[in-house]
Short mmCIF file of C-alpha atoms in Angstrom, two decimals:
data_model
loop_
_atom_site.label_atom_id
_atom_site.label_comp_id
_atom_site.label_asym_id
_atom_site.label_seq_id
_atom_site.Cartn_x
_atom_site.Cartn_y
_atom_site.Cartn_z
CA UNK A 1 96.77 109.85 59.15
CA UNK A 2 97.41 106.13 59.45
CA UNK A 3 98.75 106.61 62.94
CA UNK A 4 95.64 108.45 64.02
CA UNK A 5 93.43 105.69 62.70
CA UNK A 6 95.43 103.12 64.62
CA UNK A 7 94.85 105.13 67.76
CA UNK A 8 91.13 105.15 67.12
CA UNK A 9 91.06 101.37 66.82
CA UNK A 10 93.15 101.03 69.95
CA UNK A 11 90.69 103.15 71.90
CA UNK A 12 87.73 101.10 70.78
CA UNK A 13 89.43 97.89 71.87
CA UNK A 14 90.27 99.34 75.25
CA UNK A 15 86.66 100.27 75.82
CA UNK A 16 85.47 96.82 74.87
CA UNK A 17 87.47 95.25 77.67
CA UNK A 18 85.87 94.43 81.02
CA UNK A 19 86.51 96.85 83.84
CA UNK A 20 83.41 99.02 83.72
CA UNK A 21 81.44 96.77 86.07
CA UNK A 22 81.28 93.16 87.14
CA UNK A 23 80.55 90.89 84.19
CA UNK A 24 78.66 87.60 84.26
CA UNK A 25 81.74 85.57 85.12
CA UNK A 26 82.69 87.84 88.02
CA UNK A 27 79.33 87.13 89.63
CA UNK A 28 79.02 83.48 88.66
CA UNK A 29 82.39 82.23 89.94
CA UNK A 30 82.16 83.49 93.55
CA UNK A 31 78.49 82.48 93.81
CA UNK A 32 79.26 78.95 92.64
CA UNK A 33 82.18 78.74 95.09
CA UNK A 34 79.96 79.79 97.97
CA UNK A 35 77.19 77.33 97.06
CA UNK A 36 79.74 74.51 96.79
CA UNK A 37 81.20 75.32 100.20
CA UNK A 38 77.76 75.33 101.84
CA UNK A 39 76.89 72.00 100.20
CA UNK A 40 80.18 70.48 101.41
CA UNK A 41 79.44 71.73 104.92
CA UNK A 42 75.94 70.18 104.82
CA UNK A 43 77.33 66.88 103.53
CA UNK A 44 80.15 66.81 106.08
CA UNK A 45 77.78 67.35 109.02
CA UNK A 46 75.58 64.47 107.79
CA UNK A 47 78.46 62.14 106.89
CA UNK A 48 80.39 62.51 110.14
CA UNK A 49 77.24 62.82 112.29
CA UNK A 50 78.53 65.99 113.94
CA UNK A 51 76.50 67.17 116.91
CA UNK A 52 74.48 70.34 116.15
CA UNK A 53 75.98 71.83 119.34
CA UNK A 54 79.40 71.72 117.71
CA UNK A 55 78.42 72.43 114.10
CA UNK A 56 74.81 72.64 112.95
CA UNK A 57 74.15 71.99 109.25
CA UNK A 58 73.64 75.16 107.18
CA UNK A 59 70.09 74.05 106.43
CA UNK A 60 69.28 74.22 110.16
CA UNK A 61 70.76 77.68 110.47
CA UNK A 62 68.83 78.87 107.40
CA UNK A 63 65.66 77.30 108.75
CA UNK A 64 66.23 79.12 112.03
CA UNK A 65 66.55 82.39 110.14
CA UNK A 66 63.27 81.69 108.33
CA UNK A 67 61.41 80.88 111.53
CA UNK A 68 62.82 83.76 113.59
CA UNK A 69 63.03 86.43 110.94
CA UNK A 70 61.40 89.07 113.10
CA UNK A 71 63.79 88.57 115.99
CA UNK A 72 66.82 88.57 113.72
CA UNK A 73 65.66 91.65 111.83
CA UNK A 74 65.18 93.59 115.09
CA UNK A 75 68.72 92.78 116.20
CA UNK A 76 70.10 93.41 112.70
CA UNK A 77 68.40 96.79 112.67
CA UNK A 78 70.02 97.75 115.97
CA UNK A 79 73.47 96.67 114.82
CA UNK A 80 73.11 98.34 111.42
CA UNK A 81 72.06 101.54 113.11
CA UNK A 82 75.19 101.53 115.29
CA UNK A 83 77.46 100.65 112.37
CA UNK A 84 76.11 103.38 110.12
CA UNK A 85 76.17 106.10 112.75
CA UNK A 86 79.72 105.15 113.73
CA UNK A 87 80.73 104.96 110.07
CA UNK A 88 79.22 108.36 109.17
CA UNK A 89 80.89 109.92 112.19
CA UNK A 90 84.17 108.31 111.09
CA UNK A 91 83.79 109.80 107.60
CA UNK A 92 83.07 113.28 108.94
CA UNK A 93 85.84 113.31 111.53
CA UNK A 94 88.27 111.43 109.26
CA UNK A 95 87.89 113.88 106.38
CA UNK A 96 88.08 116.97 108.58
CA UNK A 97 91.21 115.61 110.29
CA UNK A 98 92.93 114.81 106.99
CA UNK A 99 92.19 118.29 105.62
CA UNK A 100 93.47 119.91 108.82
CA UNK A 101 96.60 117.75 108.73
CA UNK A 102 97.55 118.60 105.15
CA UNK A 103 97.07 122.31 105.69
CA UNK A 104 99.06 122.70 108.85
CA UNK A 105 102.37 121.06 109.50
CA UNK A 106 102.13 121.75 113.23
CA UNK A 107 98.66 120.19 113.44
CA UNK A 108 99.93 117.21 111.52
CA UNK A 109 102.88 116.79 113.87
CA UNK A 110 100.61 117.19 116.88
CA UNK A 111 97.88 114.83 115.69
CA UNK A 112 99.77 112.03 114.00
CA UNK A 113 101.22 110.36 117.12
CA UNK A 114 97.82 110.65 118.82
CA UNK A 115 96.15 108.96 115.86
CA UNK A 116 98.65 106.13 115.94
CA UNK A 117 98.22 105.82 119.72
CA UNK A 118 94.44 105.63 119.26
CA UNK A 119 94.97 102.68 116.92
CA UNK A 120 97.63 100.69 118.77
CA UNK A 121 95.42 100.70 121.84
CA UNK A 122 93.10 97.71 121.30
CA UNK A 123 89.47 98.85 121.22
CA UNK A 124 88.39 95.69 123.01
CA UNK A 125 90.54 96.78 125.93
CA UNK A 126 89.03 100.26 126.04
CA UNK A 127 85.44 99.17 125.40
CA UNK A 128 84.59 98.39 129.07
CA UNK A 129 85.76 101.87 130.03
CA UNK A 130 83.61 103.47 127.33
CA UNK A 131 80.62 101.50 128.53
CA UNK A 132 81.29 102.66 132.04
CA UNK A 133 81.30 106.26 130.88
CA UNK A 134 78.59 106.18 128.25
CA UNK A 135 76.13 103.63 129.64
CA UNK A 136 74.77 100.50 128.03
CA UNK A 137 72.70 102.10 125.29
CA UNK A 138 73.55 102.73 121.67
CA UNK A 139 76.06 105.55 122.22
CA UNK A 140 79.10 103.51 123.34
CA UNK A 141 78.61 101.13 120.37
CA UNK A 142 78.55 104.04 117.93
CA UNK A 143 81.63 105.54 119.57
CA UNK A 144 83.57 102.27 119.46
CA UNK A 145 82.60 101.66 115.83
CA UNK A 146 83.72 105.22 115.08
CA UNK A 147 87.07 105.06 116.88
CA UNK A 148 88.05 101.89 115.08
CA UNK A 149 86.78 103.00 111.64
CA UNK A 150 88.07 106.56 111.26
CA UNK A 151 91.78 105.71 111.11
CA UNK A 152 91.97 104.34 107.53
CA UNK A 153 89.87 107.28 106.35
CA UNK A 154 92.34 109.80 107.81
CA UNK A 155 95.40 107.95 106.51
CA UNK A 156 93.99 107.48 103.01
CA UNK A 157 92.56 110.99 103.00
CA UNK A 158 95.97 112.47 103.75
CA UNK A 159 97.60 110.29 101.07
CA UNK A 160 95.01 111.21 98.47
CA UNK A 161 95.14 114.93 99.20
CA UNK A 162 98.93 115.06 99.04
CA UNK A 163 99.81 112.45 96.40
CA UNK A 164 99.84 114.89 93.50
CA UNK A 165 102.29 114.61 90.63
CA UNK A 166 105.05 117.17 91.41
CA UNK A 167 104.94 118.28 87.76
CA UNK A 168 101.22 119.02 88.18
CA UNK A 169 102.09 121.22 91.16
CA UNK A 170 104.74 122.95 89.02
CA UNK A 171 102.17 123.56 86.31
CA UNK A 172 99.79 125.05 88.87
CA UNK A 173 102.60 127.26 90.16
CA UNK A 174 103.26 128.50 86.63
CA UNK A 175 99.56 129.35 86.41
CA UNK A 176 99.77 131.07 89.80
CA UNK A 177 96.94 128.95 91.15
CA UNK A 178 95.91 129.83 94.70
CA UNK A 179 96.01 127.25 97.48
CA UNK A 180 92.23 127.20 97.42
CA UNK A 181 92.13 126.54 93.65
CA UNK A 182 94.62 123.69 94.01
CA UNK A 183 92.50 122.23 96.79
CA UNK A 184 89.17 122.54 95.00
CA UNK A 185 90.25 121.69 91.46
CA UNK A 186 92.89 119.04 92.14
CA UNK A 187 93.27 117.73 95.66
CA UNK A 188 89.68 116.79 96.50
CA UNK A 189 89.00 114.70 93.42
CA UNK A 190 92.51 113.28 93.47
CA UNK A 191 91.78 112.04 97.00
CA UNK A 192 88.46 110.36 96.17
CA UNK A 193 89.79 106.97 94.99
CA UNK A 194 92.07 106.80 98.04
CA UNK A 195 89.19 107.76 100.33
CA UNK A 196 86.97 105.06 98.85
CA UNK A 197 89.69 102.49 99.53
CA UNK A 198 89.74 103.80 103.08
CA UNK A 199 85.94 103.59 103.32
CA UNK A 200 85.98 99.93 102.29
CA UNK A 201 88.36 99.14 105.14
CA UNK A 202 86.47 101.45 107.50
CA UNK A 203 83.09 99.82 106.95
CA UNK A 204 84.39 96.36 107.83
CA UNK A 205 86.07 97.85 110.90
CA UNK A 206 82.85 99.61 111.90
CA UNK A 207 81.08 96.23 111.82
CA UNK A 208 83.76 94.76 114.07
CA UNK A 209 83.53 97.74 116.43
CA UNK A 210 79.77 97.52 116.82
CA UNK A 211 79.83 93.75 117.43
CA UNK A 212 82.66 93.95 119.96
CA UNK A 213 80.77 96.69 121.83
CA UNK A 214 77.65 94.54 121.87
CA UNK A 215 79.63 91.61 123.27
CA UNK A 216 80.69 93.67 126.22
CA UNK A 217 77.41 95.22 127.25
CA UNK A 218 73.85 95.79 126.12
CA UNK A 219 70.71 93.91 125.37
CA UNK A 220 70.30 94.22 121.64
CA UNK A 221 72.10 93.62 118.34
CA UNK A 222 73.62 90.65 116.54
CA UNK A 223 76.68 90.68 118.83
CA UNK A 224 74.38 90.41 121.82
CA UNK A 225 72.50 87.56 120.11
CA UNK A 226 75.80 85.68 119.60
CA UNK A 227 76.67 86.07 123.30
CA UNK A 228 73.21 84.82 124.31
CA UNK A 229 73.51 81.84 121.92
CA UNK A 230 76.83 81.03 123.51
CA UNK A 231 75.55 81.08 127.09
CA UNK A 232 72.46 79.01 126.17
CA UNK A 233 74.52 76.64 123.97
CA UNK A 234 72.23 77.42 121.01
CA UNK A 235 74.83 76.96 118.26
CA UNK A 236 72.19 77.02 115.52
CA UNK A 237 71.09 80.50 116.59
CA UNK A 238 74.74 81.56 116.74
CA UNK A 239 75.25 80.44 113.15
CA UNK A 240 72.04 82.14 112.10
CA UNK A 241 73.34 85.40 113.62
CA UNK A 242 76.73 84.91 111.95
CA UNK A 243 75.14 84.33 108.56
CA UNK A 244 73.03 87.47 108.88
CA UNK A 245 76.06 89.42 110.08
CA UNK A 246 78.15 88.27 107.10
CA UNK A 247 75.35 89.19 104.72
CA UNK A 248 75.10 92.62 106.34
CA UNK A 249 78.85 93.20 106.06
CA UNK A 250 78.88 92.15 102.40
CA UNK A 251 75.90 94.35 101.63
CA UNK A 252 77.49 97.42 103.23
CA UNK A 253 80.75 96.76 101.39
CA UNK A 254 78.92 96.34 98.09
CA UNK A 255 77.04 99.60 98.67
CA UNK A 256 80.33 101.47 98.97
CA UNK A 257 81.59 99.87 95.76
CA UNK A 258 78.46 100.99 93.94
CA UNK A 259 78.81 104.56 95.21
CA UNK A 260 82.49 104.48 94.24
CA UNK A 261 81.66 103.56 90.65
CA UNK A 262 79.30 106.50 90.42
CA UNK A 263 81.56 108.97 92.24
CA UNK A 264 84.91 108.19 90.59
CA UNK A 265 84.08 106.82 87.13
CA UNK A 266 87.47 107.93 85.72
CA UNK A 267 89.20 105.60 88.16
CA UNK A 268 87.75 102.59 86.34
CA UNK A 269 88.54 103.78 82.82
CA UNK A 270 92.20 103.47 81.99
CA UNK B 1 119.51 144.89 78.85
CA UNK B 2 121.75 144.45 75.90
CA UNK B 3 119.20 143.83 73.18
CA UNK B 4 115.51 144.63 73.11
CA UNK B 5 114.86 141.60 70.91
CA UNK B 6 115.90 139.26 73.73
CA UNK B 7 112.90 137.60 75.37
CA UNK B 8 115.01 135.72 77.90
CA UNK B 9 118.44 136.71 79.18
CA UNK B 10 120.49 134.57 81.53
CA UNK B 11 123.31 136.42 83.21
CA UNK B 12 125.80 134.28 85.14
CA UNK B 13 123.01 132.12 86.57
CA UNK B 14 124.05 129.75 89.34
CA UNK B 15 121.97 127.06 91.01
CA UNK B 16 123.09 124.99 93.97
CA UNK B 17 121.06 122.36 95.77
CA UNK B 18 121.65 121.36 99.32
CA UNK B 19 122.00 117.61 99.32
CA UNK B 20 122.79 116.21 102.74
CA UNK B 21 125.49 118.49 104.09
CA UNK B 22 127.38 119.39 100.93
CA UNK B 23 125.78 121.78 98.47
CA UNK B 24 125.58 120.38 94.96
CA UNK B 25 126.28 122.86 92.18
CA UNK B 26 123.90 122.13 89.31
CA UNK B 27 124.27 125.22 87.15
CA UNK B 28 127.35 127.43 87.09
CA UNK B 29 127.80 130.80 85.38
CA UNK B 30 125.18 130.22 82.73
CA UNK B 31 124.83 133.11 80.32
CA UNK B 32 122.94 133.24 77.06
CA UNK B 33 119.92 134.90 75.50
CA UNK B 34 116.82 133.74 73.66
CA UNK B 35 115.50 136.06 70.97
CA UNK B 36 111.92 136.89 70.12
CA UNK B 37 110.21 134.27 67.92
CA UNK B 38 113.28 132.11 67.97
CA UNK B 39 113.23 128.35 68.46
CA UNK B 40 116.03 127.48 70.86
CA UNK B 41 116.88 123.98 72.06
CA UNK B 42 118.95 123.05 75.06
CA UNK B 43 120.92 119.83 74.79
CA UNK B 44 123.08 118.21 77.39
CA UNK B 45 123.89 115.07 79.30
CA UNK B 46 121.42 113.75 81.89
CA UNK B 47 121.38 115.60 85.16
CA UNK B 48 123.05 118.72 83.78
CA UNK B 49 120.32 120.99 85.06
CA UNK B 50 118.22 121.46 81.92
CA UNK B 51 114.89 121.08 83.73
CA UNK B 52 116.21 123.25 86.55
CA UNK B 53 116.94 125.99 84.03
CA UNK B 54 113.37 125.88 82.70
CA UNK B 55 111.90 126.06 86.20
CA UNK B 56 114.15 129.03 86.99
CA UNK B 57 112.99 130.70 83.77
CA UNK B 58 109.34 130.16 84.67
CA UNK B 59 109.97 131.70 88.07
CA UNK B 60 108.93 128.65 90.05
CA UNK B 61 112.45 128.00 91.36
CA UNK B 62 114.85 130.63 92.73
CA UNK B 63 118.41 131.09 91.44
CA UNK B 64 121.38 130.82 93.79
CA UNK B 65 123.20 133.57 91.94
CA UNK B 66 123.04 135.71 88.81
CA UNK B 67 119.88 136.99 87.18
CA UNK B 68 117.26 135.92 84.66
CA UNK B 69 115.25 138.51 82.74
CA UNK B 70 112.08 137.60 80.88
CA UNK B 71 110.63 140.34 78.67
CA UNK B 72 113.07 142.78 80.24
CA UNK B 73 111.93 142.15 83.81
CA UNK B 74 113.97 140.27 86.41
CA UNK B 75 112.33 136.97 87.33
CA UNK B 76 111.39 136.92 91.00
CA UNK B 77 107.99 135.23 90.92
CA UNK B 78 106.07 132.97 88.48
CA UNK B 79 106.24 134.64 85.07
CA UNK B 80 102.91 135.65 83.56
CA UNK B 81 101.90 134.71 80.08
CA UNK B 82 104.07 131.73 79.36
CA UNK B 83 103.09 128.20 78.44
CA UNK B 84 104.86 125.21 79.90
CA UNK B 85 104.90 121.63 78.63
CA UNK B 86 106.44 118.91 80.73
CA UNK B 87 107.88 115.49 79.95
CA UNK B 88 104.68 113.85 81.12
CA UNK B 89 101.30 115.09 79.91
CA UNK B 90 100.10 115.50 83.56
CA UNK B 91 96.46 115.73 82.56
CA UNK B 92 93.70 115.70 85.14
CA UNK B 93 92.26 112.19 85.05
CA UNK B 94 88.65 113.18 85.68
CA UNK B 95 88.51 115.96 83.09
CA UNK B 96 87.84 115.32 79.44
CA UNK B 97 90.08 116.70 76.71
CA UNK B 98 88.32 120.08 76.40
CA UNK B 99 88.20 120.64 80.16
CA UNK B 100 91.88 119.77 80.49
CA UNK B 101 92.76 122.26 77.77
CA UNK B 102 90.67 124.91 79.54
CA UNK B 103 92.34 124.43 82.96
CA UNK B 104 94.59 127.53 82.68
CA UNK B 105 91.56 129.63 81.69
CA UNK B 106 89.79 128.56 84.88
CA UNK B 107 92.81 129.11 87.10
CA UNK B 108 93.32 132.59 85.63
CA UNK B 109 89.60 133.23 86.26
CA UNK B 110 88.85 134.09 82.65
CA UNK B 111 85.46 133.29 81.18
CA UNK B 112 85.35 129.76 79.90
CA UNK B 113 83.01 130.53 77.00
CA UNK B 114 85.45 133.13 75.64
CA UNK B 115 88.00 130.38 75.15
CA UNK B 116 85.87 127.42 74.16
CA UNK B 117 86.12 128.02 70.41
CA UNK B 118 89.86 128.48 70.69
CA UNK B 119 90.15 125.22 72.63
CA UNK B 120 88.23 123.38 69.92
CA UNK B 121 90.44 124.98 67.23
CA UNK B 122 93.60 123.88 69.02
CA UNK B 123 92.26 120.36 69.49
CA UNK B 124 91.59 120.23 65.73
CA UNK B 125 95.04 121.67 65.03
CA UNK B 126 96.73 118.75 66.81
CA UNK B 127 94.45 116.23 65.13
CA UNK B 128 92.29 115.27 68.11
CA UNK B 129 88.89 116.23 66.71
CA UNK B 130 86.30 113.66 67.76
CA UNK B 131 88.10 113.09 71.07
CA UNK B 132 86.95 116.28 72.78
CA UNK B 133 84.95 114.57 75.50
CA UNK B 134 87.23 111.61 76.11
CA UNK B 135 89.03 111.17 79.41
CA UNK B 136 92.86 111.04 79.43
CA UNK B 137 92.75 107.37 80.44
CA UNK B 138 91.13 106.64 77.08
CA UNK B 139 93.93 108.26 75.06
CA UNK B 140 97.37 107.00 74.01
CA UNK B 141 100.52 108.68 75.32
CA UNK B 142 101.01 110.70 72.13
CA UNK B 143 97.43 111.93 72.18
CA UNK B 144 97.75 112.93 75.84
CA UNK B 145 100.88 114.92 75.11
CA UNK B 146 99.05 116.74 72.31
CA UNK B 147 96.33 117.69 74.80
CA UNK B 148 98.98 119.11 77.13
CA UNK B 149 100.39 121.19 74.25
CA UNK B 150 96.90 122.58 73.60
CA UNK B 151 96.67 123.42 77.29
CA UNK B 152 99.95 125.36 77.09
CA UNK B 153 98.68 127.25 74.02
CA UNK B 154 95.14 128.03 75.19
CA UNK B 155 95.94 131.51 76.53
CA UNK B 156 98.13 132.17 73.45
CA UNK B 157 101.30 132.89 75.45
CA UNK B 158 104.14 134.40 73.36
CA UNK B 159 106.70 132.24 75.20
CA UNK B 160 106.68 128.43 75.40
CA UNK B 161 108.95 126.41 77.70
CA UNK B 162 109.07 122.73 76.81
CA UNK B 163 110.83 120.19 79.00
CA UNK B 164 111.51 117.06 76.91
CA UNK B 165 107.87 116.98 75.86
CA UNK B 166 108.28 114.08 73.44
CA UNK B 167 110.79 112.06 75.46
CA UNK B 168 108.28 109.38 76.39
CA UNK B 169 106.94 108.86 72.86
CA UNK B 170 107.94 106.27 70.28
CA UNK B 171 110.09 107.43 67.36
CA UNK B 172 107.29 107.65 64.76
CA UNK B 173 104.89 109.55 66.99
CA UNK B 174 107.77 111.77 67.99
CA UNK B 175 108.47 112.77 64.37
CA UNK B 176 104.78 113.43 63.91
CA UNK B 177 104.74 115.67 66.96
CA UNK B 178 107.89 117.51 65.82
CA UNK B 179 106.16 118.40 62.56
CA UNK B 180 103.03 119.50 64.37
CA UNK B 181 105.03 121.64 66.77
CA UNK B 182 106.85 123.35 63.88
CA UNK B 183 103.53 123.98 62.18
CA UNK B 184 102.11 125.60 65.31
CA UNK B 185 105.27 127.59 65.89
CA UNK B 186 105.34 128.86 62.30
CA UNK B 187 101.63 129.73 62.33
CA UNK B 188 101.66 131.55 65.66
CA UNK B 189 105.22 132.86 65.82
CA UNK B 190 106.16 132.07 69.35
CA UNK B 191 109.42 132.07 71.23
CA UNK B 192 110.21 128.50 72.21
CA UNK B 193 112.78 127.18 74.64
CA UNK B 194 112.93 123.43 74.16
CA UNK B 195 114.83 120.93 76.30
CA UNK B 196 115.67 117.60 74.70
CA UNK B 197 118.03 114.64 74.79
CA UNK B 198 117.77 114.05 71.08
CA UNK B 199 120.32 115.71 68.79
CA UNK B 200 118.31 115.19 65.55
CA UNK B 201 115.20 116.56 67.24
CA UNK B 202 117.08 119.67 68.38
CA UNK B 203 118.60 120.25 64.92
CA UNK B 204 115.31 119.62 63.12
CA UNK B 205 113.32 122.07 65.26
CA UNK B 206 115.72 124.83 66.19
CA UNK B 207 117.25 128.07 65.07
CA UNK B 208 119.76 127.75 67.87
CA UNK B 209 121.02 124.72 69.76
CA UNK B 210 122.71 125.33 73.08
CA UNK B 211 124.91 122.50 74.29
CA UNK B 212 125.46 122.34 78.02
CA UNK B 213 128.46 120.78 79.73
CA UNK B 214 128.08 118.08 82.40
CA UNK B 215 127.33 119.24 85.93
CA UNK B 216 128.03 121.89 87.08
CA UNK B 217 126.66 122.95 83.75
CA UNK B 218 127.51 125.96 81.69
CA UNK B 219 127.09 126.72 78.01
CA UNK B 220 129.61 124.54 76.20
CA UNK B 221 128.77 125.81 72.75
CA UNK B 222 126.05 127.49 70.77
CA UNK B 223 125.13 126.25 67.29
CA UNK B 224 123.12 128.28 64.79
CA UNK B 225 121.11 125.94 62.58
CA UNK B 226 120.74 127.54 59.18
CA UNK B 227 118.62 124.91 57.46
CA UNK B 228 115.91 126.81 55.56
CA UNK B 229 112.29 126.69 56.70
CA UNK B 230 109.67 125.36 56.41
CA UNK B 231 111.44 122.08 57.14
CA UNK B 232 110.03 118.74 56.08
CA UNK B 233 110.91 115.36 57.63
CA UNK B 234 113.10 114.63 54.57
CA UNK B 235 115.52 117.33 55.79
CA UNK B 236 116.72 114.78 58.30
CA UNK B 237 118.34 112.71 55.59
CA UNK B 238 120.37 115.52 53.99
CA UNK B 239 124.13 115.85 54.30
CA UNK B 240 123.81 119.27 55.92
CA UNK B 241 121.56 117.86 58.66
CA UNK B 242 124.02 115.05 59.30
CA UNK B 243 126.88 117.50 59.64
CA UNK B 244 125.03 119.56 62.23
CA UNK B 245 124.26 116.41 64.22
CA UNK B 246 127.85 115.25 63.94
CA UNK B 247 129.43 118.44 65.20
CA UNK B 248 126.94 118.71 68.06
CA UNK B 249 127.58 115.08 69.00
CA UNK B 250 131.32 115.76 69.07
CA UNK B 251 130.75 118.70 71.40
CA UNK B 252 128.67 116.60 73.83
CA UNK B 253 131.19 113.76 73.95
CA UNK B 254 133.85 115.89 75.55
#
């Protein structure tokens, strides 16, 4: 009985440890670091009298955001729209591809080199071609965001669907589980933590894809705003766009982390 | 079929793996039988094909030669109605204790509610009451292994195959689990084939201990353990127990 009681105590201690969600320190430390960096930037610009064309103080960039909120929001909306559509398309295609690849060896052999090819080819190099084909509207941006974002989802999806303990597969064989049962009861949920890791990479790539596409052609979005700032030497506006873009990227990343905590709670309890 | 009381019969079983170009002979001319309601342990040096033998018995790995009969039928596909426990608990991380125990019920498409009471009984039997809705990640190794034993017992299979189930546990927990296993075995009268590395564990649990030779393995010797049952942990410190261990050890050394 003594051993069982020890186990009970052990379990309670494990549950008391952090790991369920970010604690106060996990929020405080990065926030303080960020604030310190911004203050140092502000002080450096003032101390060395740096021209605002080279490096505007953060206060100026923030002020610009406050004054031109409507403009920035319109461009942010356009970019977000492209990112999300590209990202959702990447999830759909990425998951379907990984399921097809684990179920058919021939499909896997046929698709894998193509997938790698699609990734070694720099999207920036292909973007002008896509714009030529798909016009200067939203579609080429969505497509570029998608082509750059789906790869980690496929790779992680395949890993997650196939990385099953061989003894677990033996157990399922002993139970005469059908392929469908193995897929539904084991593979899908086993893949979820891997897929979420893939999604975190994919969302940052989707942001890059949308911005790169906006650089190359179009008349809307934060990427477009950065290009315009560059040609009009409005560095303050460029920094304002960069700040908004960073905030957007962080927000999207955080959203995925929140969904992950709800969708795979067991992954955070061990 | 020589004897109707034999649950498992191995007749000149051979198993070869293809490794690179040369085939590797893991099991050679293995012949022995396991009787109904008998507790049989298989002992042998590492890599002598003990796990292979269990997989062959369960019908999830083909033989290269010879035959295996389970319940009088030649094994050609996964054998129905047997429970298997592996070295690792291999629980499903996102299922709580009860749902892990009920996995075989779901796979066999039985009704869950018909087995729920039985699952709760088994969980109580192995001393895990109060942990029914915990996830495996919240349990210690010993507790996880007990869950996997419940899972093997949920459909009340008459035959249990156990592949070093307590190998990863510390010595104290291991003794605890040995006692629990004997209790379950005595209460439910099952046929058990138990693979282990531990001589005292084999002697303590078994009616018969089969010692395998190094690869390619065959039966080196069969020991009948005639220590009376029910056995308590104190049996381990008797002279008789020591003699069994000694003679088995001598057989393995060669």
